[in-house]
Coordinates of C-alpha atoms and ligand atoms in Angstrom, one line a residue:
M1 CA -4.9 21.0 0.5
E2 CA -7.2 18.9 2.7
E3 CA -6.3 17.8 6.2
V4 CA -7.1 14.2 7.1
E5 CA -8.4 13.8 10.5
L6 CA -6.4 11.2 12.5
A7 CA -8.2 8.8 14.7
Q8 CA -7.5 8.6 18.5
R9 CA -5.6 5.4 19.2
D10 CA -4.8 3.4 22.3
I11 CA -1.3 2.1 22.0
T12 CA -1.8 -0.7 24.6
P13 CA -2.9 -3.5 22.2
L14 CA 0.1 -3.0 20.0
A15 CA 2.5 -2.8 23.0
E16 CA 0.9 -6.1 24.3
L17 CA 1.1 -7.8 20.9
V18 CA 4.8 -7.1 20.4
G19 CA 5.7 -7.5 24.0
T20 CA 7.2 -5.2 26.7
D21 CA 10.8 -5.5 25.6
R22 CA 10.2 -4.5 22.0
W23 CA 7.8 -1.8 23.0
S24 CA 10.1 -0.2 25.6
H25 CA 12.7 0.5 22.9
V26 CA 10.2 2.3 20.8
Q27 CA 9.0 4.4 23.7
E28 CA 12.5 5.4 24.7
S29 CA 13.4 6.4 21.2
W30 CA 10.2 8.5 20.8
D31 CA 10.8 10.2 24.1
A32 CA 14.2 11.3 22.8
A33 CA 12.8 12.4 19.5
R34 CA 10.1 14.4 21.3
N35 CA 12.7 16.2 23.3
E36 CA 14.6 17.1 20.2
L37 CA 11.5 18.4 18.5
S38 CA 10.5 20.5 21.6
G39 CA 6.9 21.1 20.9
Q40 CA 7.0 21.5 17.1
T41 CA 4.7 19.7 14.7
I42 CA 5.3 16.8 12.3
W43 CA 3.5 17.2 9.0
H44 CA 3.0 14.5 6.5
V45 CA 1.9 15.4 2.9
N46 CA 0.9 12.9 0.2
A47 CA -1.4 12.8 -2.8
T48 CA -4.4 10.8 -1.6
A49 CA -6.2 9.8 1.6
T50 CA -7.6 6.6 0.1
G51 CA -6.4 3.8 -2.1
G52 CA -3.0 2.3 -2.4
G53 CA -0.2 1.5 0.0
V54 CA 0.9 5.0 1.1
A55 CA -2.5 6.1 2.3
E56 CA -2.9 2.7 4.0
M57 CA 0.3 3.1 5.9
L58 CA -0.3 6.7 6.9
L59 CA -3.7 5.7 8.2
A60 CA -2.0 3.0 10.2
L61 CA 1.0 4.8 11.5
L62 CA 0.1 8.4 12.1
P63 CA -2.5 7.8 14.8
L64 CA 0.3 5.8 16.6
W65 CA 2.7 8.7 16.2
R66 CA 0.2 11.0 17.9
T67 CA 0.1 8.7 20.9
T68 CA 3.7 9.6 21.6
G69 CA 2.7 13.2 22.4
I70 CA 4.0 14.7 19.3
D71 CA 1.5 16.8 17.3
T72 CA 1.4 14.8 14.0
R73 CA -0.8 16.0 11.2
W74 CA -1.6 14.8 7.6
L75 CA -2.3 16.9 4.6
V76 CA -3.4 15.7 1.1
L77 CA -2.3 17.9 -1.7
H78 CA -4.6 19.3 -4.3
G79 CA -4.0 18.4 -8.0
E80 CA -5.7 18.2 -11.3
P81 CA -5.8 15.5 -14.0
T82 CA -2.8 16.8 -16.0
F83 CA -0.7 17.0 -12.8
F84 CA -1.7 13.4 -11.8
G85 CA -1.0 12.2 -15.3
I86 CA 2.5 13.6 -15.0
T87 CA 3.1 12.1 -11.5
K88 CA 1.7 8.7 -12.6
R89 CA 4.2 8.9 -15.5
L90 CA 6.9 9.5 -12.9
H91 CA 5.6 6.6 -10.8
N92 CA 5.8 4.2 -13.7
L93 CA 9.2 5.4 -14.7
L94 CA 10.7 5.0 -11.2
H95 CA 9.4 1.4 -11.4
G96 CA 11.4 1.1 -14.6
S97 CA 8.4 1.0 -17.0
P98 CA 7.8 3.5 -19.8
G99 CA 4.1 4.0 -18.7
D100 CA 2.2 6.1 -21.1
G101 CA 5.4 7.1 -22.9
G102 CA 4.5 10.8 -22.6
E103 CA 6.8 13.8 -22.4
L104 CA 8.6 15.1 -19.4
G105 CA 9.7 18.4 -20.9
E106 CA 9.3 22.1 -20.0
A107 CA 5.5 22.0 -20.3
E108 CA 5.2 19.2 -17.8
R109 CA 7.7 20.8 -15.5
T110 CA 5.8 24.0 -15.6
N111 CA 2.5 22.3 -14.8
Y112 CA 4.1 20.3 -12.0
E113 CA 5.6 23.3 -10.4
Q114 CA 2.5 25.5 -10.8
V115 CA 0.3 22.9 -9.1
L116 CA 2.8 22.5 -6.2
A117 CA 3.2 26.3 -5.9
A118 CA -0.5 26.6 -5.1
N119 CA -0.2 23.8 -2.5
L120 CA 2.9 25.6 -1.0
D121 CA 0.8 28.7 -0.5
H122 CA -1.4 26.6 1.8
L123 CA 1.5 25.1 3.6
R124 CA 2.9 28.6 4.3
T125 CA -0.2 29.2 6.5
L126 CA 0.5 26.1 8.6
V127 CA 4.2 25.1 8.8
Q128 CA 6.3 26.9 11.4
P129 CA 10.1 27.2 11.6
G130 CA 11.4 24.1 13.4
D131 CA 8.6 21.8 12.3
L132 CA 9.4 18.5 10.6
V133 CA 7.7 17.8 7.2
V134 CA 7.6 14.4 5.7
L135 CA 6.7 14.6 2.0
H136 CA 5.7 11.4 0.2
D137 CA 6.5 10.3 -3.3
P138 CA 7.0 12.2 -6.6
Q139 CA 3.8 14.1 -6.2
T140 CA 5.3 16.1 -3.4
A141 CA 9.0 16.4 -4.4
G142 CA 8.6 19.9 -5.9
L143 CA 7.5 21.2 -2.5
I144 CA 10.8 20.4 -0.8
E145 CA 12.7 23.6 -1.5
G146 CA 9.7 25.8 -0.6
V147 CA 9.1 24.0 2.7
K148 CA 12.7 24.2 3.6
A149 CA 12.5 28.0 3.1
L150 CA 9.8 28.1 5.8
G151 CA 12.5 26.9 8.3
A152 CA 11.3 23.3 8.5
R153 CA 13.3 20.1 8.2
V154 CA 12.2 18.0 5.3
I155 CA 12.3 14.2 4.9
W156 CA 11.3 13.1 1.4
R157 CA 9.9 9.5 1.6
S158 CA 9.9 7.6 -1.7
H159 CA 7.8 4.5 -1.7
I160 CA 8.8 3.3 -5.1
G161 CA 11.8 2.0 -6.9
R162 CA 13.4 -0.8 -8.8
D163 CA 16.2 -3.1 -8.0
D164 CA 18.0 -2.8 -11.4
P165 CA 17.8 0.8 -12.6
N166 CA 17.2 1.2 -16.4
E167 CA 16.7 4.1 -18.8
H168 CA 13.2 4.7 -17.5
T169 CA 14.2 5.0 -13.9
A170 CA 17.0 7.4 -15.0
R171 CA 14.5 9.5 -16.9
G172 CA 12.2 9.7 -13.8
W173 CA 15.1 10.6 -11.5
R174 CA 16.4 13.2 -13.9
F175 CA 13.0 15.0 -13.6
L176 CA 13.0 14.8 -9.8
A177 CA 16.7 15.4 -9.1
P178 CA 16.6 19.2 -8.9
Y179 CA 13.8 19.0 -6.3
I180 CA 15.0 16.2 -4.0
E181 CA 18.6 17.5 -3.7
H182 CA 17.1 20.0 -1.2
A183 CA 15.8 17.3 1.2
D184 CA 17.5 16.8 4.6
R185 CA 16.9 13.1 4.3
V186 CA 15.5 10.7 1.7
V187 CA 13.8 7.6 3.0
V188 CA 13.4 4.5 0.8
S189 CA 12.0 1.0 1.4
R190 CA 15.1 -0.7 0.0
L191 CA 18.6 0.7 -0.4
L192 CA 18.5 -0.2 -4.1
Y193 CA 15.6 2.3 -4.5
R194 CA 17.7 5.3 -3.6
P195 CA 17.7 8.2 -6.1
P196 CA 21.1 8.1 -7.8
T197 CA 22.0 11.7 -7.2
V198 CA 21.4 11.7 -3.4
P199 CA 24.6 11.1 -1.4
L200 CA 24.4 7.9 0.7
H201 CA 24.7 9.7 4.1
K202 CA 21.4 11.4 3.4
I203 CA 19.5 8.1 2.7
A204 CA 17.7 6.0 5.3
V205 CA 16.0 2.7 4.7
I206 CA 12.7 2.1 6.6
T207 CA 10.6 -1.0 6.0
P208 CA 6.8 -0.4 5.6
C209 CA 4.4 -2.1 8.0
I210 CA 0.7 -2.8 8.6
D211 CA -1.6 -2.0 11.5
P212 CA -3.0 -5.3 12.9
F213 CA -5.9 -3.6 14.6
T214 CA -7.6 -1.7 11.9
A215 CA -10.7 -2.8 9.8
K216 CA -8.2 -4.0 7.2
N217 CA -6.3 -6.4 9.4
M218 CA -8.2 -7.1 12.6
D219 CA -9.3 -10.6 13.3
I220 CA -12.7 -11.6 11.9
P221 CA -14.3 -15.0 12.8
A222 CA -14.9 -17.3 9.9
D223 CA -18.7 -17.1 10.1
V224 CA -18.5 -13.3 10.1
V225 CA -16.1 -13.4 7.1
E226 CA -18.8 -15.2 5.1
K227 CA -21.5 -12.8 6.2
V228 CA -19.5 -9.8 5.2
L229 CA -18.9 -11.2 1.7
V230 CA -22.5 -12.2 1.3
Q231 CA -23.7 -8.8 2.4
A232 CA -21.3 -7.1 0.0
G233 CA -22.6 -9.3 -2.8
L234 CA -19.3 -11.1 -3.4
L235 CA -20.3 -14.6 -2.1
E236 CA -23.5 -16.4 -2.9
G237 CA -26.0 -16.6 -0.1
E238 CA -29.0 -15.0 1.6
R239 CA -28.3 -11.6 3.2
D240 CA -29.0 -12.1 6.8
G241 CA -29.3 -9.1 9.1
L242 CA -26.8 -6.4 10.1
V243 CA -23.1 -6.9 9.5
E244 CA -21.2 -4.4 11.6
F245 CA -17.6 -3.2 11.6
P246 CA -15.5 -0.8 13.7
R247 CA -14.6 2.5 12.2
R248 CA -11.3 4.3 12.8
D249 CA -13.1 7.1 14.5
G250 CA -14.4 4.6 17.2
S251 CA -17.9 4.4 15.8
T252 CA -19.6 1.4 14.3
G253 CA -20.5 1.0 10.6
A254 CA -22.6 -1.5 8.8
V255 CA -21.6 -3.2 5.5
R256 CA -24.0 -2.0 2.9
A257 CA -25.8 -4.4 0.5
L258 CA -23.5 -3.5 -2.5
D259 CA -25.1 -4.0 -5.9
N260 CA -22.2 -2.9 -8.0
A261 CA -19.1 -4.5 -6.3
V262 CA -19.2 -7.4 -8.7
T263 CA -17.9 -6.1 -12.1
E264 CA -17.8 -9.4 -13.9
G265 CA -18.4 -13.1 -13.2
G266 CA -21.0 -12.9 -10.5
P267 CA -20.5 -13.7 -6.8
L268 CA -18.2 -16.6 -5.7
P269 CA -20.2 -19.8 -5.5
R270 CA -20.4 -21.6 -2.1
G271 CA -17.7 -24.3 -1.8
A272 CA -15.3 -22.7 -4.3
R273 CA -11.7 -22.3 -3.3
A274 CA -10.8 -18.7 -4.0
I275 CA -7.4 -17.7 -5.4
V276 CA -7.3 -14.0 -4.8
Q277 CA -5.3 -11.0 -5.9
V278 CA -6.1 -7.7 -4.4
S279 CA -4.5 -4.7 -6.1
R280 CA -5.2 -1.3 -7.5
W281 CA -6.0 -1.5 -11.3
D282 CA -2.4 -0.8 -12.3
R283 CA -0.6 -2.4 -15.2
L284 CA 2.3 -3.2 -13.0
K285 CA 0.1 -5.5 -10.9
D286 CA -0.6 -7.5 -14.1
M287 CA -4.2 -8.6 -13.2
S288 CA -4.7 -9.8 -16.8
G289 CA -1.6 -11.9 -16.5
V290 CA -2.9 -13.5 -13.4
M291 CA -6.1 -14.3 -15.3
R292 CA -4.3 -16.0 -18.1
G293 CA -1.9 -17.9 -15.8
F294 CA -4.9 -19.2 -13.8
L295 CA -7.1 -20.2 -16.8
D296 CA -4.3 -21.8 -18.8
N297 CA -2.9 -23.8 -16.0
V298 CA -5.1 -24.4 -12.9
T299 CA -7.2 -27.5 -13.4
A300 CA -9.0 -28.1 -10.0
P301 CA -12.7 -27.5 -10.9
D302 CA -13.5 -25.9 -7.5
A303 CA -10.7 -23.3 -7.9
H304 CA -12.0 -19.8 -8.7
L305 CA -10.0 -16.7 -9.4
V306 CA -10.9 -13.4 -7.8
L307 CA -9.3 -10.2 -9.0
C308 CA -10.3 -7.4 -6.7
G309 CA -9.5 -3.7 -6.8
P310 CA -11.0 -0.4 -5.9
A311 CA -13.9 1.1 -7.8
V312 CA -12.1 3.0 -10.4
D313 CA -13.6 6.4 -9.6
G314 CA -12.2 6.1 -6.1
V315 CA -8.4 6.5 -6.4
S316 CA -8.0 10.2 -7.4
D317 CA -4.3 10.1 -8.1
D318 CA -4.4 7.0 -10.3
P319 CA -5.7 8.0 -13.7
E320 CA -4.8 4.6 -15.2
G321 CA -7.3 2.5 -13.1
A322 CA -10.3 2.8 -15.4
E323 CA -8.3 1.8 -18.4
V324 CA -6.8 -1.3 -16.7
L325 CA -10.1 -2.5 -15.4
A326 CA -11.7 -2.0 -18.8
D327 CA -8.9 -4.1 -20.4
C328 CA -9.6 -6.9 -17.8
R329 CA -13.3 -6.7 -18.7
T330 CA -12.5 -7.0 -22.4
I331 CA -10.4 -10.1 -21.8
F332 CA -13.1 -11.6 -19.5
N333 CA -15.8 -11.0 -22.1
A334 CA -13.9 -12.8 -24.8
L335 CA -13.6 -16.0 -22.6
D336 CA -15.8 -19.0 -23.2
D337 CA -18.6 -19.7 -20.8
S338 CA -16.7 -22.3 -18.7
A339 CA -13.8 -20.0 -18.2
K340 CA -16.1 -17.1 -17.4
G341 CA -17.7 -19.3 -14.7
R342 CA -14.3 -19.5 -12.8
V343 CA -13.2 -15.8 -12.8
H344 CA -14.6 -12.9 -10.8
L345 CA -13.7 -9.3 -11.1
F346 CA -14.7 -7.2 -8.1
S347 CA -14.4 -3.4 -7.7
I348 CA -15.1 -2.3 -4.1
P349 CA -16.4 1.2 -3.6
M350 CA -14.0 3.6 -2.0
D351 CA -16.5 6.2 -0.8
D352 CA -16.4 4.5 2.7
T353 CA -12.8 3.5 3.3
D354 CA -13.5 1.7 6.6
E355 CA -16.1 -0.5 4.9
N356 CA -13.8 -1.0 1.9
A357 CA -11.0 -2.1 4.3
Y358 CA -13.3 -4.5 6.2
I359 CA -14.5 -6.1 3.0
I360 CA -10.9 -6.5 1.7
N361 CA -10.0 -8.0 5.1
A362 CA -12.8 -10.6 4.8
L363 CA -11.9 -11.4 1.2
Q364 CA -8.2 -12.0 2.1
R365 CA -9.3 -14.2 5.0
Y366 CA -11.7 -16.1 2.8
A367 CA -9.0 -16.8 0.2
Y368 CA -7.6 -20.3 -0.1
A369 CA -4.4 -18.7 -1.3
V370 CA -3.4 -15.1 -2.2
V371 CA -1.4 -14.2 -5.3
Q372 CA 0.6 -11.0 -5.9
K373 CA 2.0 -11.3 -9.4
S374 CA 3.3 -7.8 -9.7
L375 CA 5.8 -7.0 -12.5
F376 CA 7.4 -4.5 -10.1
E377 CA 6.5 -3.6 -6.6
G378 CA 7.7 -1.0 -4.1
F379 CA 7.0 -3.1 -1.0
G380 CA 3.6 -4.8 -1.5
L381 CA 1.4 -4.3 1.5
T382 CA -1.1 -6.7 0.1
V383 CA 1.4 -9.4 0.6
T384 CA 2.0 -8.4 4.3
E385 CA -1.8 -8.2 4.8
A386 CA -2.4 -11.7 3.4
M387 CA 0.6 -13.1 5.4
W388 CA -0.8 -11.6 8.6
K389 CA -4.0 -13.5 7.9
S390 CA -2.1 -16.8 7.7
R391 CA -2.7 -17.1 4.0
P392 CA -0.2 -18.9 1.8
V393 CA 1.0 -16.3 -0.6
I394 CA 2.5 -16.8 -4.1
A395 CA 4.1 -13.5 -5.2
S396 CA 6.7 -12.3 -7.7
A397 CA 10.3 -12.1 -6.5
V398 CA 10.4 -8.4 -7.2
G399 CA 11.1 -5.3 -5.1
G400 CA 10.0 -5.3 -1.5
I401 CA 8.2 -8.6 -1.8
Q402 CA 11.6 -10.2 -1.5
N403 CA 12.0 -8.6 1.9
Q404 CA 8.8 -10.3 3.0
I405 CA 8.7 -13.8 1.7
A406 CA 11.5 -16.3 2.4
H407 CA 10.7 -18.8 -0.4
G408 CA 9.6 -22.2 0.8
I409 CA 9.5 -21.0 4.4
D410 CA 6.7 -18.5 4.7
G411 CA 5.4 -18.2 1.1
W412 CA 6.4 -18.9 -2.4
L413 CA 8.1 -16.6 -4.8
L414 CA 7.8 -16.5 -8.6
P415 CA 11.4 -15.9 -9.9
D416 CA 10.1 -14.6 -13.2
P417 CA 6.8 -12.7 -12.9
T418 CA 6.0 -13.2 -16.5
D419 CA 6.2 -17.0 -16.2
L420 CA 2.5 -17.9 -16.1
A421 CA 3.1 -21.6 -16.3
S422 CA 5.1 -21.5 -13.0
L423 CA 2.4 -19.4 -11.4
G424 CA -0.2 -22.0 -12.3
A425 CA 2.0 -24.8 -11.2
E426 CA 2.5 -23.2 -7.7
I427 CA -1.2 -22.7 -7.4
N428 CA -1.9 -26.3 -8.3
V429 CA 0.5 -27.6 -5.7
L430 CA -1.2 -25.5 -3.0
L431 CA -4.6 -26.7 -4.1
A432 CA -3.5 -30.3 -4.1
D433 CA -2.2 -30.3 -0.5
E434 CA -4.0 -28.2 2.1
R435 CA -1.3 -29.0 4.7
V436 CA 1.4 -27.3 2.6
A437 CA -0.9 -24.3 2.3
Q438 CA -1.5 -24.2 6.1
R439 CA 2.1 -24.5 7.0
L440 CA 3.2 -21.6 4.8
G441 CA 0.3 -19.5 6.2
L442 CA 1.3 -20.1 9.8
A443 CA 4.9 -19.2 9.2
A444 CA 3.8 -16.1 7.2
K445 CA 1.8 -14.8 10.2
E446 CA 4.8 -15.4 12.5
K447 CA 7.1 -13.4 10.1
V448 CA 4.7 -10.4 10.1
L449 CA 4.6 -10.4 13.8
R450 CA 8.3 -10.3 14.0
R451 CA 9.1 -7.8 11.3
F452 CA 6.2 -5.8 9.8
L453 CA 4.0 -4.4 12.6
G454 CA 4.1 -0.7 13.3
D455 CA 6.7 -0.7 16.1
G456 CA 9.7 -1.4 13.9
S457 CA 8.9 1.5 11.6
M458 CA 8.2 3.8 14.5
F459 CA 11.6 2.9 16.1
S460 CA 13.4 3.6 12.8
Y461 CA 11.6 7.0 12.3
A462 CA 12.4 8.0 15.9
L463 CA 16.1 7.3 15.4
L464 CA 16.1 9.1 12.1
M465 CA 14.5 12.2 13.7
Q466 CA 17.0 12.2 16.5
N467 CA 19.8 12.1 14.0
L468 CA 18.3 14.8 11.9
L469 CA 17.2 17.2 14.6
S470 CA 20.4 17.0 16.6
E471 CA 22.3 18.2 13.6
G472 CA 21.4 21.8 14.5
Ligands
UDP501 N1 -6.4 -1.8 -1.4 C1 -7.7 -1.5 -0.9 N2 -8.8 -1.7 -1.6 C2 -8.7 -2.3 -2.9 C3 -7.4 -2.6 -3.4 C4 -6.3 -2.3 -2.6 O1 -7.8 -1.1 0.3 O2 -9.7 -2.4 -3.5 C5 -5.3 -1.6 -0.5 C6 -4.6 -2.9 -0.1 O3 -5.3 -3.6 0.9 C7 -3.2 -2.4 0.3 C8 -3.0 -1.2 -0.6 O4 -4.3 -0.8 -1.1 O5 -3.3 -1.9 1.7 C9 -2.1 -1.5 -1.7 O6 -0.8 -1.3 -1.3 P1 0.4 -2.0 -2.0 O7 1.7 -1.7 -1.2 O8 0.2 -3.5 -2.1 O9 0.5 -1.5 -3.4 P2 0.4 0.0 -4.0 O10 -1.1 0.2 -4.3 O11 0.9 1.0 -3.0 O12 1.2 0.0 -5.3

């Protein structure tokens, strides 16, 4: 296992942003939780420090947890390709999709348990009786019983799920049920995502959130946005001097002149209006569907589509990424020249996560509109991120996206995520009337300010801890 170093954070800017009233509730609840925990440590364990929503949220939240005076630490488990193949299968199944259709029999269970047994050995050297351990997602469920045996309380946090369970979700939960029954609490993003075998009194619902001050979400002036994109090679123009960004550790980085971030389609031309989807290269994000929906329906000549994800060697627990990007490239290469001129595939390196975050931030801000046409979605932080940047968002009415967008008020939903004509029609309306786009964007930012900054989630966790720790 690797420990991820957590940045020092000053809580004042968040407290100021959300206001004294809201913040004082958070503080009181954490003071009470700290008393219950009486000096013990909170450990978080997940499968990756970079790439995807879970890593993003832990990077955002855990430094804030530390400011409350509770020793909070983050460990990333160690796995190998077979293990991550099995856990990716589970991930797809819990979203209700067959994934690679592979087995989940005794051989898979043995591999899963062996990999986690090795990780448990490491945890034995760290976790003390009375500690609280928060284990994230299917990759960690097999640790629950072992960690409980160390005398710790265990919360299992599941970030995925599906509103209408089917035979695939049932299969995924069947594999996990013997592990998660040992958890003291199971946290889900929506009540509908709860594992069917866990009694309701053990379930808690906590909504994900973003950190408005990190490189991913901090304000960037429009002229700097362009400089970042030019420097990264994503927007046409002359590179012009140093483009700096703040790192989580407090130091300053400089955006590199990236030569390989554009995978297909060249950089965005000046003056183009960019319709952007940012996602991991995962089939459930349906990047290729976005491409078809755009090319078959969007007519404005200045509208360009950007599909942007991480460089595929960068997300270690996501073996599907390279395949999905390769499929998108195949579709791109079969397009005629005029279509090729309107689509851009970007893969941003993940070797420097602060730089990656800053480039994604700039791209989201540069977007005329943001799309998230997921077939299924746990919560969809990319939607929250774009809303925070006052972008009009068109996103599938699936999973946690429905918690975020009130259709027609602060974004638009796509009732059927496979309906490519409606996606194109919604994009066309936004392109035709910039005022509509602006109004949706402003309301979107307001919504995130009210609901999806870190304070709400901190408040919920503090109450959950109080409940759990006072049980004795
Ligand atoms: N992301 C990123 N770089 C990329 C693509 C995605 O940092 O090239 C981030 C994105 O900004 C968001 C997270 O990965 O913070 C994706 O989270 P989401 O909840 O949308 O989906 P998940 O990947 O967890 O399914």
